[in-house]
XYZ file of C-alpha atoms in Angstrom:
692
model
C 0.000 0.000 0.000
C 1.291 3.479 -0.912
C 2.145 5.862 1.868
C -0.368 8.182 0.247
C -3.131 5.808 1.296
C -1.982 4.991 4.829
C -4.302 5.897 7.724
C -7.596 7.697 7.962
C -8.153 11.386 7.456
C -8.138 11.856 11.252
C -4.875 9.922 11.588
C -3.198 12.099 8.962
C -4.365 15.354 10.525
C -3.898 14.524 14.259
C -0.583 15.861 15.703
C 1.517 13.511 17.818
C 0.947 13.700 21.587
C 4.469 14.979 22.214
C 3.853 18.098 20.153
C 2.169 21.263 21.223
C 0.239 23.744 19.080
C 0.802 27.480 19.394
C -2.013 29.983 19.194
C -1.172 30.531 15.538
C -1.547 26.797 14.833
C 2.184 26.049 14.372
C 3.337 22.661 15.591
C 6.602 22.997 17.543
C 8.956 20.826 19.524
C 11.095 21.831 22.518
C 14.229 22.213 20.324
C 15.578 25.794 20.120
C 17.062 25.101 16.655
C 13.593 25.352 15.095
C 12.749 28.738 16.591
C 13.862 30.811 13.544
C 11.994 28.602 11.113
C 8.944 28.535 13.377
C 8.985 32.337 13.500
C 9.114 32.546 9.706
C 6.342 29.977 9.485
C 4.285 31.967 11.944
C 4.731 35.092 9.809
C 3.781 33.431 6.529
C 0.719 31.804 8.100
C -0.395 35.175 9.448
C -0.051 36.685 5.955
C -1.968 33.820 4.353
C -4.889 34.526 6.646
C -5.119 38.146 5.459
C -7.462 38.598 2.457
C -5.766 40.447 -0.400
C -2.216 39.899 0.822
C -1.316 37.600 -2.079
C -3.211 39.146 -4.983
C -1.461 37.551 -8.015
C -1.865 40.760 -10.025
C -0.001 42.786 -7.399
C 3.754 42.945 -7.952
C 4.362 43.306 -4.212
C 2.617 39.985 -3.581
C 5.404 38.075 -5.364
C 7.373 38.098 -2.119
C 4.544 36.222 -0.391
C 4.787 33.332 -2.834
C 8.594 33.366 -2.734
C 8.583 33.349 1.069
C 6.058 30.530 1.177
C 8.257 28.407 -1.097
C 11.392 29.149 0.938
C 9.809 28.408 4.296
C 8.124 25.277 2.972
C 11.464 23.897 1.748
C 13.213 24.495 5.088
C 10.622 23.138 7.527
C 11.779 20.132 9.535
C 8.585 19.223 11.337
C 6.341 17.129 9.055
C 3.234 18.474 10.768
C 4.264 22.023 9.922
C 4.963 20.993 6.322
C 1.422 19.599 6.073
C -0.031 22.641 7.791
C 1.620 25.162 5.471
C 0.816 23.013 2.445
C -2.866 23.034 3.357
C -2.913 26.763 4.036
C -1.364 27.541 0.642
C -4.114 25.524 -1.017
C -7.021 27.119 0.868
C -5.689 30.486 2.055
C -8.098 33.438 1.574
C -5.059 35.606 0.841
C -4.556 33.598 -2.372
C -8.003 32.299 -3.244
C -10.229 35.281 -2.558
C -13.158 35.135 -4.990
C -12.465 38.416 -6.767
C -8.895 37.374 -7.483
C -7.493 36.098 -10.757
C -7.912 32.420 -9.938
C -5.912 31.018 -12.833
C -2.930 33.264 -12.229
C -3.112 32.468 -8.513
C -3.224 28.766 -9.323
C -0.145 29.076 -11.512
C 1.663 30.942 -8.713
C 0.764 28.176 -6.244
C 1.978 25.556 -8.699
C 5.248 27.498 -8.789
C 5.435 27.574 -4.989
C 5.364 23.780 -4.720
C 7.746 23.415 -7.653
C 10.260 25.879 -6.172
C 9.958 24.426 -2.676
C 10.651 20.932 -4.013
C 13.698 22.127 -5.944
C 14.910 23.842 -2.762
C 14.439 20.617 -0.817
C 16.441 18.684 -3.418
C 19.289 21.178 -3.107
C 19.448 21.129 0.711
C 21.814 18.473 2.018
C 21.815 16.876 5.464
C 18.362 18.072 6.419
C 16.673 16.544 9.461
C 13.690 15.669 7.284
C 14.544 13.467 4.288
C 13.131 14.243 0.852
C 10.767 11.303 1.072
C 9.534 12.288 4.545
C 9.130 15.906 3.476
C 7.111 14.988 0.372
C 4.976 12.594 2.390
C 4.145 15.428 4.777
C 3.626 17.861 1.891
C 1.119 15.584 0.162
C -0.809 15.040 3.402
C -1.549 18.737 3.289
C -3.806 18.049 0.284
C -6.425 16.533 2.557
C -10.124 15.931 2.032
C -10.926 19.552 2.855
C -8.977 20.721 -0.213
C -10.827 20.602 -3.581
C -9.552 17.811 -5.818
C -8.377 20.122 -8.587
C -6.107 21.963 -6.131
C -4.368 18.649 -5.389
C -3.091 18.877 -8.966
C -1.236 22.110 -8.161
C 0.691 20.410 -5.370
C 1.339 17.073 -7.076
C 2.079 18.665 -10.442
C 4.478 21.150 -8.885
C 6.447 18.386 -7.141
C 6.608 16.204 -10.265
C 7.628 19.146 -12.464
C 10.499 19.915 -10.095
C 11.922 16.479 -10.894
C 11.951 16.807 -14.670
C 14.775 14.309 -15.161
C 13.053 11.770 -12.858
C 16.313 11.387 -10.954
C 15.866 13.236 -7.645
C 12.902 11.429 -6.173
C 13.153 7.871 -4.837
C 11.531 5.474 -7.273
C 8.782 4.385 -4.899
C 7.992 7.984 -3.980
C 7.817 9.079 -7.627
C 5.592 6.141 -8.556
C 3.219 6.977 -5.702
C 3.155 10.653 -6.694
C 2.427 9.803 -10.314
C -0.392 7.475 -9.297
C -1.901 10.126 -7.046
C -1.560 12.789 -9.745
C -3.169 10.664 -12.464
C -5.940 9.636 -10.081
C -6.664 13.299 -9.349
C -6.673 14.103 -13.061
C -9.085 11.280 -13.849
C -11.448 12.167 -11.015
C -11.589 15.760 -12.275
C -12.057 14.977 -15.951
C -14.640 12.287 -15.338
C -16.782 14.931 -13.689
C -15.998 17.012 -16.822
C -14.286 19.633 -14.632
C -17.585 21.360 -13.934
C -16.177 24.784 -13.094
C -14.231 26.814 -15.649
C -11.388 27.570 -13.228
C -11.068 23.874 -12.392
C -10.893 22.953 -16.091
C -8.369 25.698 -16.824
C -6.117 24.785 -13.885
C -6.265 21.095 -14.767
C -5.371 21.835 -18.389
C -2.494 24.147 -17.525
C -0.980 21.944 -14.811
C -1.204 18.811 -16.920
C 0.352 20.564 -19.918
C 3.331 21.461 -17.688
C 3.604 18.151 -15.868
C 2.826 15.524 -18.505
C 6.357 15.542 -19.900
C 7.646 14.601 -16.450
C 5.438 11.509 -16.171
C 6.595 7.995 -16.940
C 5.113 6.117 -19.870
C 3.055 3.927 -17.537
C 1.652 6.955 -15.728
C 0.667 8.613 -19.005
C -1.174 5.466 -20.030
C -3.277 5.652 -16.851
C -4.873 8.976 -17.836
C -8.443 8.790 -19.196
C -7.814 10.669 -22.438
C -11.336 10.313 -23.828
C -12.645 12.285 -20.848
C -9.659 14.656 -20.835
C -10.032 15.809 -24.459
C -13.262 17.829 -24.043
C -11.827 19.505 -20.926
C -8.738 20.653 -22.837
C -10.843 21.840 -25.779
C -13.141 23.781 -23.451
C -10.180 25.515 -21.835
C -8.469 26.353 -25.113
C -11.379 27.487 -27.225
C -14.305 28.381 -24.986
C -13.060 29.658 -21.638
C -12.618 33.331 -20.823
C -8.912 32.627 -20.366
C -8.626 30.979 -23.780
C -9.968 32.007 -27.182
C -13.357 32.947 -25.701
C -15.347 31.068 -28.388
C -14.099 33.637 -30.925
C -16.161 36.478 -29.465
C -13.090 38.562 -28.640
C -13.245 39.740 -32.272
C -16.644 41.379 -31.799
C -15.268 43.976 -29.393
C -12.773 45.293 -31.936
C -15.327 46.623 -34.392
C -16.761 49.061 -31.822
C -13.434 50.925 -31.712
C -12.637 50.996 -35.457
C -13.065 54.411 -37.082
C -12.611 55.860 -40.543
C -10.390 58.935 -40.604
C -9.529 60.636 -43.900
C -10.512 57.536 -45.820
C -8.412 55.143 -43.734
C -9.381 52.623 -41.093
C -8.095 53.476 -37.631
C -7.986 51.137 -34.642
C -6.321 53.219 -31.878
C -3.757 51.627 -29.597
C -5.451 53.327 -26.625
C -8.856 51.803 -27.341
C -10.351 49.487 -24.749
C -10.634 46.606 -27.208
C -6.946 46.749 -28.060
C -5.809 47.073 -24.459
C -7.944 44.060 -23.517
C -6.594 42.072 -26.450
C -3.008 43.019 -25.640
C -3.523 41.983 -22.025
C -4.974 38.669 -23.188
C -1.749 37.723 -24.997
C 0.058 37.744 -21.651
C -2.472 35.582 -19.825
C -1.289 32.156 -18.592
C -3.634 30.196 -20.861
C -2.597 32.081 -23.993
C 1.111 31.784 -23.198
C 0.703 28.014 -22.758
C -1.360 27.440 -25.935
C 1.292 25.396 -27.747
C 1.619 23.096 -24.736
C -2.160 22.757 -24.518
C -2.327 21.925 -28.226
C 0.284 19.198 -27.711
C -1.760 17.871 -24.781
C -4.919 17.804 -26.893
C -2.993 16.042 -29.663
C -1.745 13.461 -27.145
C -5.335 12.936 -25.991
C -6.361 12.234 -29.571
C -3.411 9.901 -30.051
C -4.401 7.816 -27.013
C -8.171 8.070 -27.393
C -10.064 4.773 -27.592
C -13.578 5.996 -28.277
C -14.361 7.293 -31.804
C -17.259 9.295 -30.373
C -14.814 11.332 -28.276
C -13.041 12.250 -31.505
C -16.336 13.150 -33.178
C -17.187 15.340 -30.202
C -13.847 17.109 -30.535
C -14.312 17.724 -34.273
C -17.827 19.065 -33.687
C -16.538 21.411 -30.971
C -13.750 22.751 -33.167
C -16.121 23.098 -36.120
C -18.519 25.107 -33.974
C -15.699 27.339 -32.771
C -14.451 27.916 -36.332
C -17.958 28.909 -37.474
C -18.293 31.507 -34.718
C -14.781 32.841 -35.338
C -15.445 33.198 -39.067
C -18.798 34.898 -38.464
C -17.250 37.325 -35.964
C -14.472 38.164 -38.406
C -16.933 38.903 -41.224
C -18.665 41.479 -38.990
C -15.342 43.218 -38.316
C -14.302 46.215 -40.394
C -10.759 44.847 -40.722
C -12.066 41.869 -42.701
C -12.711 44.016 -45.779
C -9.081 45.055 -46.234
C -6.980 42.733 -48.437
C -3.451 42.206 -47.215
C -2.114 43.763 -50.439
C -4.018 47.011 -49.723
C -3.403 47.427 -46.002
C -0.703 50.072 -46.459
C -3.070 52.325 -48.392
C -6.302 51.633 -46.490
C -5.156 51.413 -42.846
C -3.433 54.165 -40.850
C 0.197 53.744 -39.822
C -0.385 53.360 -36.072
C -2.850 50.534 -36.641
C -0.493 48.803 -39.058
C 2.395 48.877 -36.607
C 0.704 48.603 -33.210
C -2.761 47.087 -33.210
C -3.157 44.848 -36.276
C -0.107 42.681 -35.445
C -1.658 41.791 -32.061
C -4.957 40.524 -33.452
C -3.145 38.565 -36.148
C -0.840 37.104 -33.508
C -3.883 35.685 -31.730
C -5.500 34.466 -34.950
C -2.287 32.747 -36.023
C -2.039 31.092 -32.609
C -5.548 29.728 -33.178
C -4.607 28.383 -36.602
C -1.275 26.859 -35.554
C -2.681 25.228 -32.413
C -5.709 23.857 -34.242
C -3.582 22.529 -37.079
C -1.274 20.768 -34.613
C -4.273 18.984 -33.099
C -5.880 18.208 -36.472
C -2.590 16.775 -37.700
C -2.719 14.158 -34.954
C -6.383 13.458 -35.689
C -5.748 13.076 -39.413
C -2.800 10.773 -38.790
C -4.949 8.562 -36.564
C -7.699 8.424 -39.177
C -5.242 7.532 -41.932
C -3.635 4.783 -39.837
C -6.895 3.189 -38.642
C -9.087 1.095 -40.931
C -11.978 1.726 -38.521
C -11.631 5.517 -38.423
C -11.034 5.831 -42.177
C -13.880 3.442 -42.994
C -17.356 4.463 -44.195
C -18.750 4.856 -40.664
C -16.261 7.546 -39.639
C -13.779 8.494 -42.396
C -15.945 10.688 -44.652
C -17.559 12.448 -41.686
C -14.203 13.278 -40.125
C -12.707 14.393 -43.444
C -15.658 16.579 -44.425
C -15.693 18.383 -41.091
C -11.928 18.875 -41.113
C -12.205 20.521 -44.542
C -15.079 22.696 -43.299
C -12.981 23.752 -40.301
C -10.076 24.691 -42.577
C -12.512 26.666 -44.734
C -13.595 28.730 -41.745
C -9.946 29.357 -40.843
C -9.024 30.284 -44.424
C -9.135 34.028 -43.778
C -6.102 33.398 -41.532
C -4.421 30.784 -43.704
C -4.601 32.931 -46.827
C -2.148 35.414 -45.265
C 0.475 32.768 -44.528
C 1.265 31.106 -47.879
C -0.270 27.750 -46.853
C 1.931 25.822 -49.276
C 4.855 26.562 -46.965
C 2.918 25.296 -43.931
C 3.695 21.560 -43.961
C 1.355 20.573 -41.111
C -1.541 22.362 -42.771
C -0.786 20.687 -46.110
C -0.763 17.269 -44.474
C -4.144 17.810 -42.788
C -5.700 19.350 -45.904
C -4.467 16.826 -48.451
C -4.976 13.776 -46.219
C -8.589 14.771 -45.572
C -9.119 15.197 -49.315
C -7.507 11.817 -50.073
C -9.808 10.046 -47.623
C -12.953 11.827 -48.818
C -12.336 11.281 -52.546
C -12.857 7.549 -52.004
C -16.502 8.351 -51.182
C -17.919 10.127 -54.297
C -21.422 10.678 -52.893
C -20.133 12.369 -49.747
C -17.529 14.266 -51.791
C -20.375 15.673 -53.862
C -22.171 16.753 -50.682
C -19.087 18.613 -49.434
C -18.635 20.381 -52.782
C -22.286 21.417 -52.705
C -21.923 22.667 -49.122
C -18.915 24.878 -49.841
C -19.961 26.071 -53.324
C -20.597 29.833 -53.693
C -24.180 30.786 -52.955
C -24.516 32.677 -56.255
C -22.653 30.856 -59.008
C -21.249 32.980 -61.811
C -20.831 36.164 -59.776
C -18.006 37.589 -57.707
C -19.180 38.419 -54.153
C -18.841 42.053 -53.053
C -17.224 41.207 -49.683
C -13.675 39.981 -49.151
C -14.580 37.176 -46.669
C -16.959 35.646 -49.220
C -14.344 35.945 -51.964
C -11.896 34.092 -49.716
C -14.487 31.344 -49.308
C -14.652 31.207 -53.118
C -10.869 30.887 -53.298
C -10.958 28.006 -50.825
C -13.664 26.394 -52.969
C -11.574 26.717 -56.135
C -8.434 25.366 -54.468
C -10.343 22.425 -53.015
C -12.534 21.307 -55.928
C -9.450 21.004 -58.117
C -8.642 17.844 -56.141
C -12.137 16.352 -56.537
C -12.907 16.765 -60.254
C -11.123 13.509 -61.109
C -13.411 11.391 -58.898
C -16.696 13.299 -59.290
C -19.318 12.459 -61.935
C -19.369 14.653 -65.046
C -22.766 16.016 -64.009
C -21.312 17.549 -60.828
C -18.367 19.036 -62.720
C -20.694 20.535 -65.313
C -23.608 21.688 -63.178
C -21.907 22.686 -59.932
C -18.208 23.376 -60.435
C -18.124 25.003 -63.890
C -20.745 27.694 -63.088
C -18.909 28.592 -59.868
C -15.604 28.826 -61.746
C -16.768 30.879 -64.721
C -16.777 34.263 -62.963
C -13.080 33.963 -62.146
C -11.939 33.026 -65.670
C -12.540 36.523 -67.015
C -9.522 38.851 -66.790
C -9.845 41.400 -63.987
C -7.713 44.450 -63.115
C -8.335 43.774 -59.405
C -4.991 42.556 -58.043
C -6.678 40.913 -55.037
C -8.365 38.458 -57.430
C -5.143 37.215 -59.018
C -5.056 34.063 -56.859
C -8.693 33.347 -57.743
C -7.893 33.712 -61.426
C -4.989 31.270 -61.307
C -7.018 28.782 -59.244
C -9.959 28.956 -61.643
C -7.653 28.066 -64.532
C -6.293 25.140 -62.539
C -9.869 23.931 -61.947
C -10.584 24.082 -65.682
C -7.480 22.023 -66.430
C -8.449 19.476 -63.777
C -11.924 19.089 -65.320
C -10.450 18.635 -68.790
C -8.023 16.044 -67.356
C -10.750 14.041 -65.589
C -11.469 10.754 -67.447
C -15.091 10.717 -66.248
C -15.581 14.170 -67.785
C -13.946 13.566 -71.190
C -17.092 14.539 -73.111
C -17.374 17.757 -71.105
C -13.676 18.449 -71.596
C -13.935 18.104 -75.368
C -16.873 20.531 -75.422
C -15.335 23.248 -73.262
C -11.773 22.987 -74.555
C -12.104 25.416 -77.526
C -13.678 28.003 -75.238
C -10.933 27.507 -72.690
C -8.085 27.861 -75.233
C -9.585 31.179 -76.305
C -9.846 32.254 -72.643
C -6.186 31.459 -71.995
C -5.027 33.539 -74.951
C -7.200 36.463 -73.842
C -5.869 36.292 -70.300
C -2.149 36.084 -71.094
C -0.066 38.049 -70.359
C -2.258 40.724 -68.754
C -3.789 38.539 -66.022
C -2.331 35.052 -66.375
C 1.208 34.219 -65.304
C 3.729 32.676 -67.703
C 3.905 29.609 -65.442
C 0.136 29.072 -65.624
C 0.110 29.698 -69.403
C 2.778 27.054 -69.987
C 1.061 24.637 -67.611
C -2.235 25.164 -69.447
C -0.909 24.315 -72.885
C 1.248 21.454 -71.670
C -1.845 19.944 -70.030
C -4.120 20.582 -73.019
C -1.693 18.965 -75.459
C -1.316 15.937 -73.178
C -5.042 15.459 -72.632
C -5.836 15.741 -76.352
C -3.177 13.189 -77.344
C -3.499 9.371 -77.254
C -4.240 7.444 -75.088
C -6.372 10.054 -73.297
C -10.175 9.918 -73.657
C -10.536 13.306 -75.391
C -8.262 12.178 -78.245
C -10.715 9.415 -79.136
C -13.551 11.963 -79.275
C -11.556 14.644 -81.128
C -8.561 12.934 -82.851
C -7.111 16.104 -84.406
C -7.614 18.453 -81.469
C -4.022 18.233 -80.214
C -2.600 19.205 -83.624
C -5.028 22.129 -83.824
C -3.939 23.397 -80.393
C -0.258 23.159 -81.327
C -0.933 24.983 -84.591
C -2.765 27.797 -82.801
C 0.052 28.104 -80.261
C 2.688 28.270 -83.004
C 0.751 30.938 -84.884
C 0.444 32.974 -81.698
C 4.213 32.691 -81.163
C 4.868 34.133 -84.616
C 2.924 37.333 -83.952
C 3.366 37.674 -80.189
C 5.021 40.699 -78.613
C 8.767 40.614 -78.052
C 8.668 43.189 -75.254
C 9.768 41.884 -71.817
C 6.803 40.953 -69.637
C 8.046 42.942 -66.653
C 7.261 42.249 -63.014
C 3.634 41.168 -63.437
C 4.572 37.571 -64.124
C 6.049 34.884 -61.933
C 9.670 35.210 -60.911
C 10.945 32.460 -63.228
C 9.747 34.318 -66.325
C 11.220 37.757 -65.617
C 13.042 38.986 -68.729
C 11.055 36.802 -71.131
C 8.612 38.152 -73.701
C 5.179 36.895 -74.712
C 6.778 35.281 -77.765
C 9.392 33.530 -75.621
C 6.742 32.053 -73.337
C 4.708 30.761 -76.306
C 7.791 28.978 -77.675
C 8.534 27.502 -74.246
C 4.920 26.290 -73.981
C 5.305 24.528 -77.333
C 8.534 22.873 -76.166
C 6.849 21.803 -72.884
C 4.185 20.011 -74.928
C 6.584 17.908 -77.022
C 6.786 14.930 -74.591
C 2.963 14.700 -74.483
C 2.397 14.718 -78.250
C 1.621 11.608 -80.244
C 4.879 10.349 -81.804
C 4.012 11.388 -85.349
C 2.843 14.823 -84.200
C 6.024 15.379 -82.211
C 8.178 14.396 -85.193
C 6.351 16.881 -87.434
C 6.812 19.707 -84.931
C 10.521 19.376 -84.146
C 11.598 21.443 -87.158
C 8.973 24.208 -86.694
C 9.870 24.440 -82.997
C 13.565 24.859 -83.852
C 12.557 27.529 -86.371
C 10.590 29.443 -83.729
C 13.586 29.170 -81.398
C 15.821 30.833 -83.955
C 13.269 33.568 -84.609
C 13.800 34.862 -81.075
C 15.859 38.030 -81.313
C 17.041 38.450 -77.729
C 20.159 36.315 -77.235
C 19.594 35.899 -73.495
C 16.045 34.632 -74.038
C 17.191 32.429 -76.889
C 19.776 30.831 -74.629
C 17.159 30.036 -71.971
C 14.794 28.552 -74.568
C 17.628 26.550 -76.162
C 18.497 25.062 -72.764
C 14.888 24.095 -72.176
C 14.706 22.489 -75.637
C 17.832 20.475 -74.860
C 16.450 19.400 -71.457
C 13.311 18.036 -73.111
C 15.151 16.219 -75.902
C 17.813 14.725 -73.660
C 15.850 13.809 -70.540
C 12.062 14.087 -70.708
C 11.077 11.782 -73.592
C 10.109 8.129 -73.348
C 12.020 5.496 -75.349
C 9.910 5.715 -78.512
C 9.958 9.510 -78.671
C 13.637 9.629 -77.702
C 14.525 7.486 -80.715
C 12.676 9.927 -82.995
C 14.400 12.901 -81.333
C 17.853 11.278 -81.591
C 17.332 10.540 -85.286
C 16.190 14.110 -85.897
C 19.155 15.494 -83.920
C 21.826 13.492 -85.688
C 20.498 12.697 -89.166
C 17.874 15.316 -89.965
C 19.850 18.445 -89.111
C 18.290 19.057 -85.712
C 21.631 19.658 -84.058
C 22.570 22.435 -86.461
C 19.133 24.066 -86.177
C 19.141 24.138 -82.385
C 22.796 25.128 -82.041
C 22.699 27.682 -84.861
C 25.235 30.499 -84.349
C 26.892 28.870 -81.338
C 30.659 29.219 -81.102
C 32.893 26.750 -82.965
C 33.441 23.484 -81.163
C 30.524 24.019 -78.770
C 28.222 21.121 -79.534
C 25.558 19.360 -77.546
C 27.952 18.473 -74.725
C 28.916 22.087 -74.253
C 25.465 23.612 -74.289
C 24.985 23.550 -70.525
C 28.387 24.980 -69.651
C 27.872 27.776 -72.160
C 24.463 28.697 -70.846
């Protein structure tokens, strides 16, 4: 039996008969050596009985907590250790109702942690470490609320981070007591907000100090909703997203610019929130929630978590849409927001929003990994439901994600793409998701920025589903919602929409189930691409478009059987465009890789990109004309870049059959001389790379 369980409550609290109790309640023995300590104990007990003396928001009160830790570590009478331990946990000086309970709890956690470290460092003490801890734990008696036991036990365990200071038996007993206290609290669902917040914070600090066996004893299915409540719904956490609603009351328009003053109440409250204990510990709480998901045994606990996060994301998105800041694109902030707001206030709100996104993504990454690894969770009873809701959550967070270049956010990409992969195996439920996230008014561009961001998320997402969806869905749902963003627009904030819409069109044309639709829309789309480039379509997207179109219209693709000559027609149109295209540099409006190239150069490169996808006979017929277009380029720098690309395709991107044709053309049909025309003497195919 553990020493934590020995004796009754009365036995643990009754002082030995040889002791005497002073009027202040301090247990003392006849020894004069304890008089100094007893006096310090008497002083700290007197302070702890004074309401307001240990207000955690008062800088002067720090000395109270420091003194309590010091005295606690130096006590040699186990009864006094228990007495002071109890008083710290129930003292009105610390736990007065109008105090900041969470900050006080964190201070108390620190007291027990510091006192334990001090005890470890003291050598030759009358009271051994094990005896001292035994007395300390007895202070958490039945009169102390269960959740406060966690402050004491967690503080002691956290002091022994390397698990090397405490005797093995003592540590094991402490871990068992700690986990038992955690389970008793979470099984009652931590009814009070302060209890849930303290439990979450203490466990996030202490869990790394627990042994593997102790961690396995925690009831994670019951713990998960407590952590989620603390993170997302409590006043100390993200406040269910309602913190955004207070901002709009203080936003003004001055001389045509939005102003959110740094002295406004909403900003001061938000700034103060970023220093709160719960907010500071958000990454640790997210890791704790992820661990709960990893060890969860009940799928319904996971469904409950996803529903809670989905609900939070809906409220957050709705609150953001009602905020004046939501109508300012990131690219226009410098011209539409005043300087003070740009430098002082906006960064704070985005800091909080990014913390929400990063923490949520960390948790969803663990959930998605579990779903992908489990045949049960990825099966029809759970997989599509989980995946759909994860994608809906990411949609609601997209106003944050869109500022962060999500392609560089590996955790986000994993969650997003894994959810899509799972859902695409269920076409009926995929269709339902697409219908749910489709723009409310197809064929029009919404007037508000939040709705346009929803449209961008739709375009980015449906691109991954067109391959598995029936042609009817692609034609009746996706195409109408895409059409509005295919038309060139001078609005720079719509550039991402424009590129995404073109990617959706290419994905529909590439979908085998939609071959008939692809053949019908392809002429219209080719015309659209030419109208869009170079004013609104990047050189990268232009080249990708024609490379894809040539491939999808060539054997063995489905469209080639419906329209056998379509690939040759597309190549012919592209070549004719290259002959008359502008030779002026495109400037800075295109992607970085095309800077310095002209419209003509890009058309020639697009033709070269399409060579590996052409039917063998078509490719053979177009090698000479392509070399001729190469040599019609006047700018030597551009010609060198195109020549290198031509060589890359001929030497490394063709299959065996096409490579034989290319080699024959290069060596026997004059291809080498046409491609290397005007190169220096002795610089043949082997020297092309070193020259360029």
